[in-house]
Short mmCIF file of C-alpha atoms in Angstrom, two decimals:
data_model
loop_
_atom_site.label_atom_id
_atom_site.label_comp_id
_atom_site.label_asym_id
_atom_site.label_seq_id
_atom_site.Cartn_x
_atom_site.Cartn_y
_atom_site.Cartn_z
CA GLY A 191 -0.08 -0.03 -0.03
CA ALA A 192 1.06 3.72 -0.26
CA VAL A 193 3.39 4.68 2.42
CA VAL A 194 4.42 8.14 3.14
CA SER A 195 7.55 8.53 5.29
CA GLN A 196 8.45 11.45 7.39
CA HIS A 197 11.53 12.48 8.78
CA PRO A 198 12.92 13.42 11.75
CA SER A 199 10.63 11.75 13.99
CA TRP A 200 11.53 13.84 16.62
CA VAL A 201 13.94 16.99 16.40
CA ILE A 202 14.90 19.22 19.58
CA CYS A 203 16.49 22.70 18.06
CA LYS A 204 17.34 26.20 19.83
CA SER A 205 15.36 29.53 19.43
CA GLY A 206 16.30 31.23 16.37
CA THR A 207 17.50 28.12 14.36
CA SER A 208 15.82 26.74 11.26
CA VAL A 209 14.28 22.98 10.99
CA LYS A 210 13.72 21.04 7.85
CA ILE A 211 11.01 18.28 7.89
CA GLU A 212 10.98 16.01 5.08
CA CYS A 213 8.00 13.94 3.76
CA ARG A 214 8.39 11.36 1.06
CA SER A 215 5.85 9.08 -0.80
CA LEU A 216 7.80 5.72 -1.15
CA ASP A 217 5.73 3.93 -3.76
CA PHE A 218 3.56 6.54 -5.36
CA GLN A 219 3.87 10.06 -6.81
CA ALA A 220 2.16 12.54 -5.12
CA THR A 221 1.32 15.86 -6.89
CA THR A 222 -0.46 17.09 -3.83
CA MET A 223 0.89 17.02 -0.35
CA PHE A 224 -0.44 18.53 2.71
CA TRP A 225 1.15 19.80 6.11
CA TYR A 226 -0.66 19.95 9.48
CA ARG A 227 0.27 20.95 13.24
CA GLN A 228 -0.85 19.40 15.90
CA PHE A 229 -0.94 20.70 19.63
CA PRO A 230 -1.26 18.56 22.72
CA LYS A 231 -4.81 17.43 23.09
CA GLN A 232 -6.08 19.23 19.88
CA SER A 233 -7.04 18.33 16.44
CA LEU A 234 -5.16 18.39 13.28
CA MET A 235 -4.83 21.91 11.99
CA LEU A 236 -4.13 21.95 8.20
CA MET A 237 -1.31 24.55 7.63
CA ALA A 238 -0.75 24.51 3.85
CA THR A 239 -1.51 22.30 0.62
CA SER A 240 1.72 21.67 -1.33
CA ASN A 241 1.53 21.16 -5.20
CA GLU A 242 4.34 19.64 -7.13
CA GLY A 243 6.22 22.44 -9.32
CA SER A 244 4.22 25.33 -7.63
CA LYS A 245 3.94 27.72 -4.88
CA ALA A 246 2.40 26.10 -1.76
CA THR A 247 -1.34 27.27 -0.61
CA TYR A 248 -1.47 28.60 2.93
CA GLU A 249 -4.38 28.47 5.07
CA GLN A 250 -5.42 31.65 6.72
CA GLY A 251 -3.28 32.99 9.57
CA VAL A 252 -0.37 30.42 8.50
CA GLU A 253 2.65 32.53 8.11
CA LYS A 254 4.20 31.60 4.61
CA ASP A 255 7.66 33.23 5.34
CA LYS A 256 8.09 31.37 8.44
CA PHE A 257 6.86 27.69 7.30
CA LEU A 258 8.59 27.38 4.15
CA ILE A 259 7.25 24.46 1.79
CA ASN A 260 9.10 23.03 -1.15
CA HIS A 261 7.49 20.52 -3.31
CA ALA A 262 10.39 20.00 -5.86
CA SER A 263 9.45 16.47 -6.93
CA LEU A 264 6.72 14.18 -7.27
CA THR A 265 7.92 12.28 -3.93
CA LEU A 266 9.29 14.82 -1.83
CA SER A 267 8.09 17.83 -0.06
CA THR A 268 9.71 19.50 2.95
CA LEU A 269 8.26 22.14 5.58
CA THR A 270 10.93 24.42 7.05
CA VAL A 271 10.51 26.07 10.13
CA THR A 272 12.44 29.57 10.06
CA SER A 273 13.81 31.27 13.15
CA ALA A 274 11.94 28.76 15.35
CA HIS A 275 10.60 30.00 18.78
CA PRO A 276 9.07 27.84 21.60
CA GLU A 277 5.62 28.38 20.49
CA ASP A 278 6.34 26.37 17.30
CA SER A 279 6.80 23.43 19.25
CA SER A 280 4.24 20.96 18.36
CA PHE A 281 3.56 17.91 16.12
CA TYR A 282 3.71 18.17 12.40
CA ILE A 283 2.05 15.83 10.30
CA CYS A 284 2.33 15.36 6.55
CA SER A 285 -0.15 13.88 3.97
CA ALA A 286 -0.04 12.90 0.69
CA ARG A 287 -2.84 12.43 -1.99
CA ASP A 288 -2.98 9.18 -3.69
CA LEU A 289 -6.11 8.74 -5.86
CA ASP A 290 -5.60 4.77 -6.17
CA ILE A 291 -5.84 4.23 -2.48
CA SER A 292 -9.02 3.68 -0.34
CA GLY A 293 -9.49 7.21 1.48
CA GLY A 294 -7.12 9.09 -1.04
CA TYR A 295 -4.77 10.02 1.62
CA THR A 296 -1.95 8.76 3.51
CA PHE A 297 -0.43 10.05 6.51
CA GLY A 298 3.04 10.31 7.72
CA SER A 299 4.06 9.16 11.20
CA GLY A 300 4.57 12.82 12.20
CA THR A 301 7.51 14.67 13.57
CA ARG A 302 7.58 16.08 17.11
CA LEU A 303 9.34 19.79 17.19
CA THR A 304 10.61 21.22 20.65
CA VAL A 305 12.23 24.38 20.47
CA VAL A 306 14.22 25.30 23.23
CA ASP B 242 -17.78 20.69 3.56
CA ALA B 243 -20.44 19.59 6.09
CA LYS B 244 -19.98 20.02 9.70
CA THR B 245 -20.17 17.05 11.92
CA THR B 246 -20.61 16.35 15.76
CA GLN B 247 -18.98 13.36 17.60
CA PRO B 248 -19.21 12.88 21.61
CA PRO B 249 -16.12 13.79 23.15
CA SER B 250 -15.20 10.65 24.55
CA MET B 251 -16.58 6.94 25.09
CA ASP B 252 -15.22 3.68 26.11
CA CYS B 253 -16.07 -0.11 25.73
CA ALA B 254 -14.68 -3.38 26.96
CA GLU B 255 -12.03 -5.47 25.08
CA GLY B 256 -13.69 -8.01 22.71
CA ARG B 257 -16.82 -5.93 22.58
CA ALA B 258 -18.01 -3.92 19.74
CA ALA B 259 -17.44 -0.14 19.67
CA ASN B 260 -20.13 2.03 18.11
CA LEU B 261 -18.94 5.35 17.57
CA PRO B 262 -21.53 7.67 16.58
CA CYS B 263 -21.38 10.89 14.10
CA ASN B 264 -23.90 13.65 13.11
CA HIS B 265 -23.72 15.53 9.88
CA SER B 266 -27.19 16.78 9.46
CA THR B 267 -26.09 19.28 6.78
CA ILE B 268 -24.55 16.71 4.57
CA SER B 269 -25.04 17.41 0.79
CA GLY B 270 -25.79 14.81 -1.65
CA ASN B 271 -22.51 14.54 -3.08
CA GLU B 272 -20.63 14.37 0.27
CA TYR B 273 -19.35 11.19 1.66
CA VAL B 274 -18.55 9.95 5.28
CA TYR B 275 -14.84 9.21 5.95
CA TRP B 276 -13.68 7.80 9.20
CA TYR B 277 -9.92 8.25 10.21
CA ARG B 278 -8.18 7.23 13.48
CA GLN B 279 -5.25 8.70 15.24
CA ILE B 280 -3.41 6.42 17.48
CA HIS B 281 -1.50 8.63 20.06
CA SER B 282 1.48 10.71 18.94
CA GLN B 283 1.15 8.84 15.28
CA GLY B 284 -0.36 10.24 12.08
CA PRO B 285 -4.03 9.22 10.93
CA GLN B 286 -4.91 6.19 9.51
CA TYR B 287 -7.71 5.60 6.95
CA ILE B 288 -10.69 3.35 8.09
CA ILE B 289 -13.51 3.50 5.80
CA HIS B 290 -15.82 5.62 3.77
CA GLY B 291 -19.04 5.56 2.32
CA LEU B 292 -21.94 7.65 0.24
CA LYS B 293 -25.14 6.25 1.27
CA ASN B 294 -24.76 2.20 1.30
CA ASN B 295 -23.38 0.78 4.41
CA GLU B 296 -19.79 -0.39 3.88
CA THR B 297 -17.52 -2.98 5.54
CA ASN B 298 -13.95 -3.70 5.44
CA GLU B 299 -11.19 -5.56 7.28
CA MET B 300 -11.07 -2.95 10.12
CA ALA B 301 -14.61 -1.72 10.62
CA SER B 302 -18.33 -1.28 9.35
CA LEU B 303 -20.09 2.01 8.38
CA ILE B 304 -23.77 2.32 8.85
CA ILE B 305 -25.45 5.50 7.24
CA THR B 306 -28.95 6.43 7.91
CA GLU B 307 -31.27 6.29 5.10
CA ASP B 308 -31.68 10.20 5.29
CA ARG B 309 -27.71 10.45 5.94
CA LYS B 310 -27.87 12.50 8.47
CA SER B 311 -25.91 10.60 10.83
CA SER B 312 -23.74 7.43 10.67
CA THR B 313 -22.24 4.93 12.97
CA LEU B 314 -18.69 3.33 12.83
CA ILE B 315 -18.63 -0.19 14.39
CA LEU B 316 -15.68 -1.63 15.44
CA PRO B 317 -16.71 -5.41 15.76
CA HIS B 318 -14.28 -6.72 18.62
CA ALA B 319 -12.44 -3.88 20.15
CA THR B 320 -8.89 -4.47 20.99
CA LEU B 321 -6.51 -2.39 23.46
CA ARG B 322 -4.83 -1.19 20.05
CA ASP B 323 -8.39 0.51 19.00
CA THR B 324 -7.73 3.17 21.67
CA ALA B 325 -7.31 6.32 19.74
CA VAL B 326 -9.28 9.38 18.37
CA TYR B 327 -11.96 8.80 15.69
CA TYR B 328 -12.50 11.54 13.62
CA CYS B 329 -15.57 11.30 11.38
CA ILE B 330 -15.39 13.48 8.15
CA VAL B 331 -17.42 14.80 5.59
CA ARG B 332 -16.55 16.06 2.32
CA VAL B 333 -16.83 15.30 -1.37
CA GLY B 334 -15.18 12.41 -2.73
CA HIS B 335 -11.33 12.35 -2.67
CA THR B 336 -10.99 12.56 -6.52
CA GLY B 337 -12.82 15.82 -6.38
CA ALA B 338 -10.87 19.24 -7.32
CA ASN B 339 -11.34 20.29 -3.50
CA SER B 340 -8.86 17.87 -2.02
CA LYS B 341 -8.41 19.29 1.44
CA LEU B 342 -9.11 17.12 4.29
CA THR B 343 -10.05 18.91 7.40
CA PHE B 344 -10.02 17.44 10.94
CA GLY B 345 -12.58 18.25 13.62
CA LYS B 346 -12.17 17.43 17.55
CA GLY B 347 -12.99 13.69 17.07
CA ILE B 348 -14.02 11.10 19.47
CA THR B 349 -11.84 9.52 21.98
CA LEU B 350 -12.25 5.75 22.34
CA SER B 351 -10.88 4.35 25.01
CA VAL B 352 -10.69 0.36 25.20
CA ARG B 353 -10.74 -1.39 28.68
CA PRO B 354 -9.07 -4.71 29.37
#
């Protein structure tokens, strides 16, 4: 079945630094990927839609200059949290759209980001 | 996409059936009911989806009322590993142009030994 690999699974970084999270579709091509953020005991919040070869579409209230998304190939999308601050600490999850699978979406295992 | 309402939590005994309700009274004719679950600190996992007929797969059954205003996800023999947050999502089919998948608060299912 469709597999989405997300890396790293957890990361700790210092305030003011940048962190890059990778999302790869392992056995299918994903023209569309999605990035979510989840705070403790809350639901997933969609941050942006990433389309291969074009600019990402950000949800209202999400700073595009802070959360840089690159989808340069059909199997890789990256999310870079720039100038991270403690309030950016969260669980980040990517998802890829695959029309050939039931439900149409496969999710990565998530990245736990802690900014100290 | 139509809004859904789920109870915040429920529990059931291991080995028994877990029936998770979802209300979606404003569902449109072309909207499907999807169910995903999220085990703690993992990404969501697709369970099942349906339009108006009841559906069954290896994980669960989905019962949709005739008026389509509510549905029930049934886990026939719950195990401890089924403890998770279950999300009921109503949206147009995933092949549609509007491809976003948005999550509500979900229902936390706790399976007790």
